[in-house]
Amino acid sequence: MPRVAFLGLGAIGTPMARHLARPDFDLAVWNRTAARAEAFAAAHDARAVTTPAEAARDRDVVVTCLPVSRDVESLLAGPDGLLATMPAGAVLVDCTSGDAATSRRIAAPLAERGIGFLDAPVSGGVSGAEQGTLTVMIGGDEATLARVRPVIECFGKKIVHCGAVGAGDALKAVNNALLAMHIWGTAEGLVALEKAGVKAEVALDVINTSSGRSNASMNLFPERVVTRAFPRTFRLALLDKDVGIAAELAREQRITAPLLQLTSELFRMAHHELGEEADHVEAARVVERLGGAIIGGGDAAGSAST
Ligand code: NDP
């Protein structure tokens, strides 16, 4: 029976961990706010523990899903840390959308102890996590991936080996930078059209059968912006972090990437304006404020007219 630990029961970590709470797995869960781990264990086939060290004891696979790589790095050291108990031969699978430099720093002390490391960020959102259909972008050794693939397959449908440690992080950051560009660009276009007298429903209907379409125009704007629903599924603060990682990647590689740098600035501004708990699609609200029109009509406070 695979012995697995899951650390980080946030918006996406919780539905991912649910797929590991199964009778043929021995699952331990840890969360910084202990009440979340206790609630998870009460509702699922899992055991809540109070420290990362306790979570990692006797585990074959430890999965982490925290906001940033530095948060994962901070779980390693000390008497309560993962390194205190994680056995040689085990693998740390980090599903955080992280950064390559910190992932390499995490992998080094693990390797010294004979512990494997994979950066394994995911895409597909909370709904993909709930359905167990996430795409998982792997950085690290292919043989290590082969050993833990059955565990990752519990929540991942498409599992892609991208390269050495950090390659998964880099690809995930670029994907999310494209998401950010689509959100911002779609918002700018729809605000301009709104002011020109073209309704968002009409604009999206045309764009979504034309070459300008994207996940933003096909799903996010119709379901979340035009409706003013703005559900909180993926924090804007985290998308700001992702675009920052992509912009840094471009700088490290010394490529000219003005659009990545600008998108990073725009999302930092939106994050600053809307705060830590805003959803990523709410960046459209900043574009609306700057443009002086609400997508889908409605008053300045953002309530739809219909
Ligand atoms: P949330 O903000 O919802 O949850 C964060 C989790 O990390 C919580 O369990 C929180 O614990 C814990 N945490 C925060 N800071 C620390 C810390 N310093 N030390 C230990 N634990 C900490 O984030 P998400 O679940 O949305 O995202 C997690 C990762 O997955 C991020 O890297 C994100 O970019 C990525 N991701 C998210 C997606 C989404 O749709 N939400 C989609 C794809 C990737 P506590 O309960 O104590 O606050």
CSV table of C-alpha atoms and ligand atoms in Angstrom, one decimal:
chain,number,residue,atom,x,y,z
A,1,MET,CA,0.0,0.0,0.0
A,2,PRO,CA,1.6,3.4,-1.0
A,3,ARG,CA,2.3,5.6,2.0
A,4,VAL,CA,1.6,9.1,0.9
A,5,ALA,CA,1.5,12.6,2.6
A,6,PHE,CA,-0.2,15.7,1.3
A,7,LEU,CA,0.8,19.1,2.7
A,8,GLY,CA,-1.2,22.2,1.8
A,9,LEU,CA,-4.9,21.9,1.8
A,10,GLY,CA,-5.8,25.1,0.0
A,11,ALA,CA,-8.2,25.9,-2.9
A,12,ILE,CA,-6.6,23.4,-5.2
A,13,GLY,CA,-4.7,21.2,-2.7
A,14,THR,CA,-7.9,20.0,-1.1
A,15,PRO,CA,-9.5,18.5,-4.2
A,16,MET,CA,-6.2,17.0,-5.2
A,17,ALA,CA,-5.7,15.4,-1.9
A,18,ARG,CA,-9.2,13.9,-2.0
A,19,HIS,CA,-8.1,11.6,-4.9
A,20,LEU,CA,-5.3,10.3,-2.6
A,21,ALA,CA,-7.7,9.5,0.2
A,22,ARG,CA,-8.6,6.0,-0.9
A,23,PRO,CA,-8.7,2.6,0.8
A,24,ASP,CA,-5.6,1.3,-1.0
A,25,PHE,CA,-3.4,4.3,0.1
A,26,ASP,CA,-2.2,5.2,3.6
A,27,LEU,CA,-2.6,9.1,3.5
A,28,ALA,CA,-1.4,11.6,6.1
A,29,VAL,CA,-2.4,15.2,5.7
A,30,TRP,CA,-0.8,18.4,7.1
A,31,ASN,CA,-1.9,22.0,6.8
A,32,ARG,CA,-0.5,25.1,8.4
A,33,THR,CA,-3.9,25.9,9.9
A,34,ALA,CA,-4.4,22.6,11.6
A,35,ALA,CA,-8.2,22.8,11.6
A,36,ARG,CA,-8.3,22.3,7.8
A,37,ALA,CA,-6.3,19.1,8.1
A,38,GLU,CA,-8.5,17.9,10.9
A,39,ALA,CA,-11.7,18.7,8.9
A,40,PHE,CA,-10.2,16.9,5.9
A,41,ALA,CA,-9.3,13.8,8.0
A,42,ALA,CA,-12.8,13.7,9.5
A,43,ALA,CA,-14.4,13.7,6.1
A,44,HIS,CA,-12.0,11.4,4.2
A,45,ASP,CA,-9.9,8.2,4.5
A,46,ALA,CA,-6.9,10.1,5.9
A,47,ARG,CA,-5.0,10.9,9.1
A,48,ALA,CA,-4.2,14.5,10.2
A,49,VAL,CA,-0.8,15.2,11.6
A,50,THR,CA,0.6,18.3,13.3
A,51,THR,CA,4.0,18.8,11.8
A,52,PRO,CA,5.7,18.3,8.4
A,53,ALA,CA,8.1,15.9,10.1
A,54,GLU,CA,5.2,13.7,11.3
A,55,ALA,CA,3.7,13.9,7.8
A,56,ALA,CA,6.9,12.7,6.1
A,57,ARG,CA,7.7,9.8,8.5
A,58,ASP,CA,7.8,6.5,6.7
A,59,ARG,CA,6.3,8.0,3.5
A,60,ASP,CA,7.0,6.8,0.0
A,61,VAL,CA,5.7,10.0,-1.5
A,62,VAL,CA,5.2,13.5,0.0
A,63,VAL,CA,3.1,15.9,-2.1
A,64,THR,CA,3.3,19.7,-1.4
A,65,CYS,CA,1.0,22.4,-2.8
A,66,LEU,CA,1.7,25.8,-1.2
A,67,PRO,CA,1.6,29.3,-2.7
A,68,VAL,CA,5.3,29.7,-3.5
A,69,SER,CA,8.5,27.6,-3.6
A,70,ARG,CA,10.0,29.5,-0.7
A,71,ASP,CA,7.1,28.2,1.5
A,72,VAL,CA,8.0,24.7,0.5
A,73,GLU,CA,11.7,25.4,1.2
A,74,SER,CA,10.7,26.6,4.7
A,75,LEU,CA,9.2,23.2,5.5
A,76,LEU,CA,12.5,21.4,5.1
A,77,ALA,CA,14.7,22.2,8.1
A,78,GLY,CA,14.5,21.9,11.8
A,79,PRO,CA,13.1,19.3,14.2
A,80,ASP,CA,9.6,19.6,12.7
A,81,GLY,CA,10.8,19.8,9.1
A,82,LEU,CA,10.6,17.2,6.3
A,83,LEU,CA,14.3,16.5,6.4
A,84,ALA,CA,14.1,15.3,10.0
A,85,THR,CA,12.1,12.2,9.1
A,86,MET,CA,11.7,11.7,5.3
A,87,PRO,CA,13.3,8.4,4.5
A,88,ALA,CA,16.0,7.7,1.8
A,89,GLY,CA,14.3,6.4,-1.3
A,90,ALA,CA,11.2,8.6,-0.8
A,91,VAL,CA,10.2,11.4,-3.3
A,92,LEU,CA,9.0,14.9,-2.7
A,93,VAL,CA,6.5,15.9,-5.4
A,94,ASP,CA,6.0,19.7,-5.3
A,95,CYS,CA,2.8,20.7,-7.0
A,96,THR,CA,3.3,24.4,-6.1
A,97,SER,CA,3.5,26.7,-9.1
A,98,GLY,CA,7.0,27.5,-8.1
A,99,ASP,CA,10.3,28.9,-9.5
A,100,ALA,CA,13.1,26.9,-10.9
A,101,ALA,CA,15.9,28.4,-8.7
A,102,THR,CA,14.2,27.6,-5.5
A,103,SER,CA,13.2,24.2,-6.7
A,104,ARG,CA,16.8,23.4,-7.4
A,105,ARG,CA,17.7,24.7,-3.9
A,106,ILE,CA,15.0,22.3,-2.5
A,107,ALA,CA,16.3,19.3,-4.5
A,108,ALA,CA,19.9,19.6,-3.4
A,109,PRO,CA,19.6,18.7,0.4
A,110,LEU,CA,17.1,16.0,-0.5
A,111,ALA,CA,19.5,14.4,-3.0
A,112,GLU,CA,22.2,14.4,-0.4
A,113,ARG,CA,19.9,12.1,1.7
A,114,GLY,CA,18.9,9.9,-1.2
A,115,ILE,CA,15.5,11.5,-1.5
A,116,GLY,CA,14.1,12.3,-5.0
A,117,PHE,CA,12.5,15.6,-6.0
A,118,LEU,CA,10.1,16.6,-8.8
A,119,ASP,CA,8.6,20.0,-9.5
A,120,ALA,CA,5.1,19.1,-10.6
A,121,PRO,CA,2.9,22.2,-11.0
A,122,VAL,CA,-0.6,21.6,-12.3
A,123,SER,CA,-3.1,23.3,-14.6
A,124,GLY,CA,-6.8,22.7,-15.0
A,125,GLY,CA,-8.0,24.7,-12.1
A,126,VAL,CA,-10.1,23.7,-9.1
A,127,SER,CA,-12.7,22.0,-11.4
A,128,GLY,CA,-9.9,19.9,-13.0
A,129,ALA,CA,-8.6,19.0,-9.5
A,130,GLU,CA,-12.1,18.0,-8.5
A,131,GLN,CA,-12.4,15.7,-11.6
A,132,GLY,CA,-8.9,14.4,-11.3
A,133,THR,CA,-8.1,15.6,-14.8
A,134,LEU,CA,-5.2,18.0,-14.1
A,135,THR,CA,-2.3,18.5,-16.5
A,136,VAL,CA,0.9,17.9,-14.5
A,137,MET,CA,4.2,19.5,-15.7
A,138,ILE,CA,7.2,17.6,-14.4
A,139,GLY,CA,10.8,18.7,-13.9
A,140,GLY,CA,13.3,16.2,-12.7
A,141,ASP,CA,14.6,12.7,-13.3
A,142,GLU,CA,12.4,10.5,-15.5
A,143,ALA,CA,13.2,7.4,-13.5
A,144,THR,CA,11.9,9.2,-10.3
A,145,LEU,CA,8.8,10.2,-12.2
A,146,ALA,CA,8.2,6.5,-13.2
A,147,ARG,CA,8.3,5.5,-9.5
A,148,VAL,CA,5.7,8.0,-8.4
A,149,ARG,CA,3.5,8.2,-11.6
A,150,PRO,CA,0.7,6.0,-10.0
A,151,VAL,CA,0.3,8.5,-7.2
A,152,ILE,CA,0.3,11.5,-9.6
A,153,GLU,CA,-2.2,9.7,-11.9
A,154,CYS,CA,-4.7,9.9,-9.1
A,155,PHE,CA,-5.2,13.6,-9.7
A,156,GLY,CA,-3.5,14.1,-13.1
A,157,LYS,CA,-4.7,13.0,-16.5
A,158,LYS,CA,-1.9,14.4,-18.7
A,159,ILE,CA,1.5,14.0,-17.1
A,160,VAL,CA,4.3,15.5,-19.1
A,161,HIS,CA,8.0,15.3,-18.4
A,162,CYS,CA,9.4,18.7,-19.3
A,163,GLY,CA,13.1,18.5,-18.5
A,164,ALA,CA,15.4,18.8,-15.5
A,165,VAL,CA,14.3,20.2,-12.1
A,166,GLY,CA,12.7,23.6,-12.6
A,167,ALA,CA,11.5,22.8,-16.1
A,168,GLY,CA,7.9,22.2,-14.9
A,169,ASP,CA,8.0,25.5,-13.0
A,170,ALA,CA,9.2,27.4,-16.0
A,171,LEU,CA,6.5,26.0,-18.4
A,172,LYS,CA,3.7,26.6,-15.8
A,173,ALA,CA,4.8,30.2,-15.4
A,174,VAL,CA,4.7,30.8,-19.1
A,175,ASN,CA,1.3,29.2,-19.4
A,176,ASN,CA,-0.1,31.4,-16.7
A,177,ALA,CA,1.5,34.5,-18.2
A,178,LEU,CA,-0.5,33.7,-21.3
A,179,LEU,CA,-3.6,33.4,-19.2
A,180,ALA,CA,-2.9,36.8,-17.7
A,181,MET,CA,-2.4,38.4,-21.1
A,182,HIS,CA,-5.7,36.9,-22.4
A,183,ILE,CA,-7.6,38.2,-19.3
A,184,TRP,CA,-6.1,41.7,-19.6
A,185,GLY,CA,-6.3,42.0,-23.4
A,186,THR,CA,-9.9,40.6,-23.5
A,187,ALA,CA,-10.9,43.1,-20.8
A,188,GLU,CA,-9.4,46.1,-22.6
A,189,GLY,CA,-11.1,45.1,-25.9
A,190,LEU,CA,-14.5,44.6,-24.3
A,191,VAL,CA,-14.3,47.9,-22.3
A,192,ALA,CA,-13.5,49.7,-25.6
A,193,LEU,CA,-16.3,48.0,-27.4
A,194,GLU,CA,-18.7,48.7,-24.5
A,195,LYS,CA,-17.9,52.4,-24.9
A,196,ALA,CA,-18.3,52.2,-28.6
A,197,GLY,CA,-21.8,50.8,-28.1
A,198,VAL,CA,-21.1,47.1,-28.8
A,199,LYS,CA,-22.5,44.8,-26.0
A,200,ALA,CA,-20.2,42.3,-24.4
A,201,GLU,CA,-22.6,39.4,-25.3
A,202,VAL,CA,-22.5,40.3,-29.0
A,203,ALA,CA,-18.7,40.8,-28.9
A,204,LEU,CA,-18.0,37.5,-27.2
A,205,ASP,CA,-20.4,35.7,-29.5
A,206,VAL,CA,-18.4,36.8,-32.5
A,207,ILE,CA,-14.9,36.6,-30.9
A,208,ASN,CA,-15.6,33.0,-29.8
A,209,THR,CA,-16.2,31.9,-33.4
A,210,SER,CA,-13.2,33.9,-34.6
A,211,SER,CA,-9.4,34.0,-34.3
A,212,GLY,CA,-9.3,36.1,-31.2
A,213,ARG,CA,-10.9,33.5,-28.9
A,214,SER,CA,-9.2,32.1,-25.8
A,215,ASN,CA,-10.1,30.4,-22.6
A,216,ALA,CA,-10.7,33.9,-21.2
A,217,SER,CA,-13.2,34.8,-24.0
A,218,MET,CA,-14.9,31.4,-24.2
A,219,ASN,CA,-15.2,30.6,-20.5
A,220,LEU,CA,-13.9,33.2,-18.0
A,221,PHE,CA,-15.6,36.3,-19.3
A,222,PRO,CA,-19.1,34.8,-20.1
A,223,GLU,CA,-19.2,32.9,-16.9
A,224,ARG,CA,-17.5,35.3,-14.4
A,225,VAL,CA,-17.3,38.8,-15.8
A,226,VAL,CA,-20.5,39.4,-17.8
A,227,THR,CA,-22.5,37.7,-15.0
A,228,ARG,CA,-20.5,39.6,-12.3
A,229,ALA,CA,-20.2,36.3,-10.4
A,230,PHE,CA,-16.4,36.5,-9.9
A,231,PRO,CA,-16.1,33.2,-7.9
A,232,ARG,CA,-12.9,32.9,-5.9
A,233,THR,CA,-11.1,29.9,-7.3
A,234,PHE,CA,-7.5,31.1,-8.0
A,235,ARG,CA,-6.2,34.1,-6.2
A,236,LEU,CA,-5.0,37.1,-8.2
A,237,ALA,CA,-2.0,37.2,-5.9
A,238,LEU,CA,-0.9,33.8,-7.2
A,239,LEU,CA,-1.3,34.8,-10.8
A,240,ASP,CA,0.8,37.9,-10.1
A,241,LYS,CA,3.4,35.6,-8.7
A,242,ASP,CA,3.3,33.3,-11.8
A,243,VAL,CA,3.6,36.2,-14.3
A,244,GLY,CA,6.5,37.5,-12.2
A,245,ILE,CA,8.3,34.1,-12.5
A,246,ALA,CA,7.8,34.1,-16.3
A,247,ALA,CA,9.1,37.7,-16.6
A,248,GLU,CA,12.2,36.7,-14.5
A,249,LEU,CA,12.7,33.6,-16.7
A,250,ALA,CA,12.8,35.9,-19.7
A,251,ARG,CA,15.3,38.2,-18.0
A,252,GLU,CA,17.5,35.2,-16.9
A,253,GLN,CA,17.5,34.0,-20.5
A,254,ARG,CA,18.4,37.5,-21.7
A,255,ILE,CA,15.6,37.6,-24.2
A,256,THR,CA,13.7,40.7,-25.2
A,257,ALA,CA,10.2,40.2,-23.8
A,258,PRO,CA,8.4,43.5,-23.3
A,259,LEU,CA,5.0,42.0,-23.2
A,260,LEU,CA,5.9,39.6,-20.4
A,261,GLN,CA,7.5,42.5,-18.4
A,262,LEU,CA,4.4,44.7,-19.0
A,263,THR,CA,2.0,41.9,-18.0
A,264,SER,CA,4.0,41.4,-14.8
A,265,GLU,CA,3.7,45.1,-14.0
A,266,LEU,CA,0.0,45.2,-14.7
A,267,PHE,CA,-0.8,42.2,-12.5
A,268,ARG,CA,1.4,43.5,-9.7
A,269,MET,CA,-0.7,46.7,-9.9
A,270,ALA,CA,-4.0,44.8,-10.0
A,271,HIS,CA,-2.9,42.7,-7.0
A,272,HIS,CA,-1.9,45.8,-5.1
A,273,GLU,CA,-5.3,47.4,-5.9
A,274,LEU,CA,-7.6,44.4,-5.2
A,275,GLY,CA,-5.7,42.7,-2.3
A,276,GLU,CA,-4.8,39.2,-1.3
A,277,GLU,CA,-8.2,37.5,-1.6
A,278,ALA,CA,-9.4,38.8,-5.0
A,279,ASP,CA,-9.8,36.2,-7.8
A,280,HIS,CA,-7.5,36.3,-10.8
A,281,VAL,CA,-10.4,37.2,-13.2
A,282,GLU,CA,-11.1,40.3,-11.1
A,283,ALA,CA,-8.1,41.9,-12.8
A,284,ALA,CA,-10.9,42.8,-15.4
A,285,ARG,CA,-12.3,45.2,-12.7
A,286,VAL,CA,-9.1,47.2,-12.8
A,287,VAL,CA,-9.3,47.5,-16.6
A,288,GLU,CA,-13.0,48.6,-16.2
A,289,ARG,CA,-12.0,51.2,-13.7
A,290,LEU,CA,-9.2,52.6,-15.9
A,291,GLY,CA,-11.5,52.6,-19.0
A,292,GLY,CA,-14.6,53.9,-17.2
A,293,ALA,CA,-17.0,51.2,-18.4
A,294,ILE,CA,-18.4,47.9,-17.1
A,295,ILE,CA,-18.2,44.8,-19.3
A,296,GLY,CA,-21.8,43.7,-19.9
A,297,GLY,CA,-23.1,47.1,-18.9
A,298,GLY,CA,-24.3,48.1,-15.4
A,299,ASP,CA,-23.3,50.9,-13.0
A,300,ALA,CA,-19.8,51.9,-11.9
A,301,ALA,CA,-20.1,49.6,-8.8
A,302,GLY,CA,-20.1,46.7,-11.3
A,303,SER,CA,-23.7,45.3,-11.1
A,304,ALA,CA,-25.0,44.1,-14.4
A,305,SER,CA,-27.9,46.0,-16.0
A,306,THR,CA,-29.9,43.0,-16.9
B,1,NDP,P1,-4.5,28.9,-1.4
B,1,NDP,O1,-4.1,30.2,-1.1
B,1,NDP,O2,-5.9,28.5,-1.6
B,1,NDP,O3,-3.9,27.8,-0.3
B,1,NDP,C1,-2.6,27.9,0.1
B,1,NDP,C2,-2.3,26.7,1.0
B,1,NDP,O4,-0.9,26.9,1.4
B,1,NDP,C3,-3.1,26.7,2.3
B,1,NDP,O5,-3.2,25.4,2.7
B,1,NDP,C4,-2.2,27.5,3.3
B,1,NDP,O6,-2.4,27.1,4.6
B,1,NDP,C5,-0.9,27.0,2.8
B,1,NDP,N1,0.2,28.0,3.2
B,1,NDP,C6,0.3,29.3,2.8
B,1,NDP,N2,1.4,29.8,3.2
B,1,NDP,C7,2.1,28.8,3.9
B,1,NDP,C8,3.4,28.8,4.5
B,1,NDP,N3,4.2,29.8,4.6
B,1,NDP,N4,3.7,27.6,5.0
B,1,NDP,C9,2.9,26.5,5.0
B,1,NDP,N5,1.7,26.5,4.4
B,1,NDP,C10,1.3,27.7,3.8
B,1,NDP,O7,-3.7,28.4,-2.8
B,1,NDP,P2,-4.1,27.4,-3.9
B,1,NDP,O8,-4.5,26.1,-3.3
B,1,NDP,O9,-5.0,28.1,-4.8
B,1,NDP,O10,-2.7,27.3,-4.7
B,1,NDP,C11,-1.6,26.5,-4.2
B,1,NDP,C12,-0.6,26.4,-5.4
B,1,NDP,O11,-1.2,25.8,-6.5
B,1,NDP,C13,-0.1,27.8,-5.8
B,1,NDP,O12,1.3,27.7,-6.2
B,1,NDP,C14,-1.0,28.1,-7.0
B,1,NDP,O13,-0.3,29.1,-7.9
B,1,NDP,C15,-1.1,26.8,-7.6
B,1,NDP,N6,-2.3,26.6,-8.5
B,1,NDP,C16,-3.6,27.0,-8.1
B,1,NDP,C17,-4.7,26.8,-8.9
B,1,NDP,C18,-6.1,27.2,-8.5
B,1,NDP,O14,-7.0,27.2,-9.4
B,1,NDP,N7,-6.3,27.6,-7.3
B,1,NDP,C19,-4.5,26.3,-10.3
B,1,NDP,C20,-3.2,25.8,-10.6
B,1,NDP,C21,-2.1,26.0,-9.7
B,1,NDP,P3,-3.5,27.8,5.6
B,1,NDP,O15,-4.7,27.0,5.5
B,1,NDP,O16,-2.9,27.8,6.9
B,1,NDP,O17,-3.7,29.3,5.0
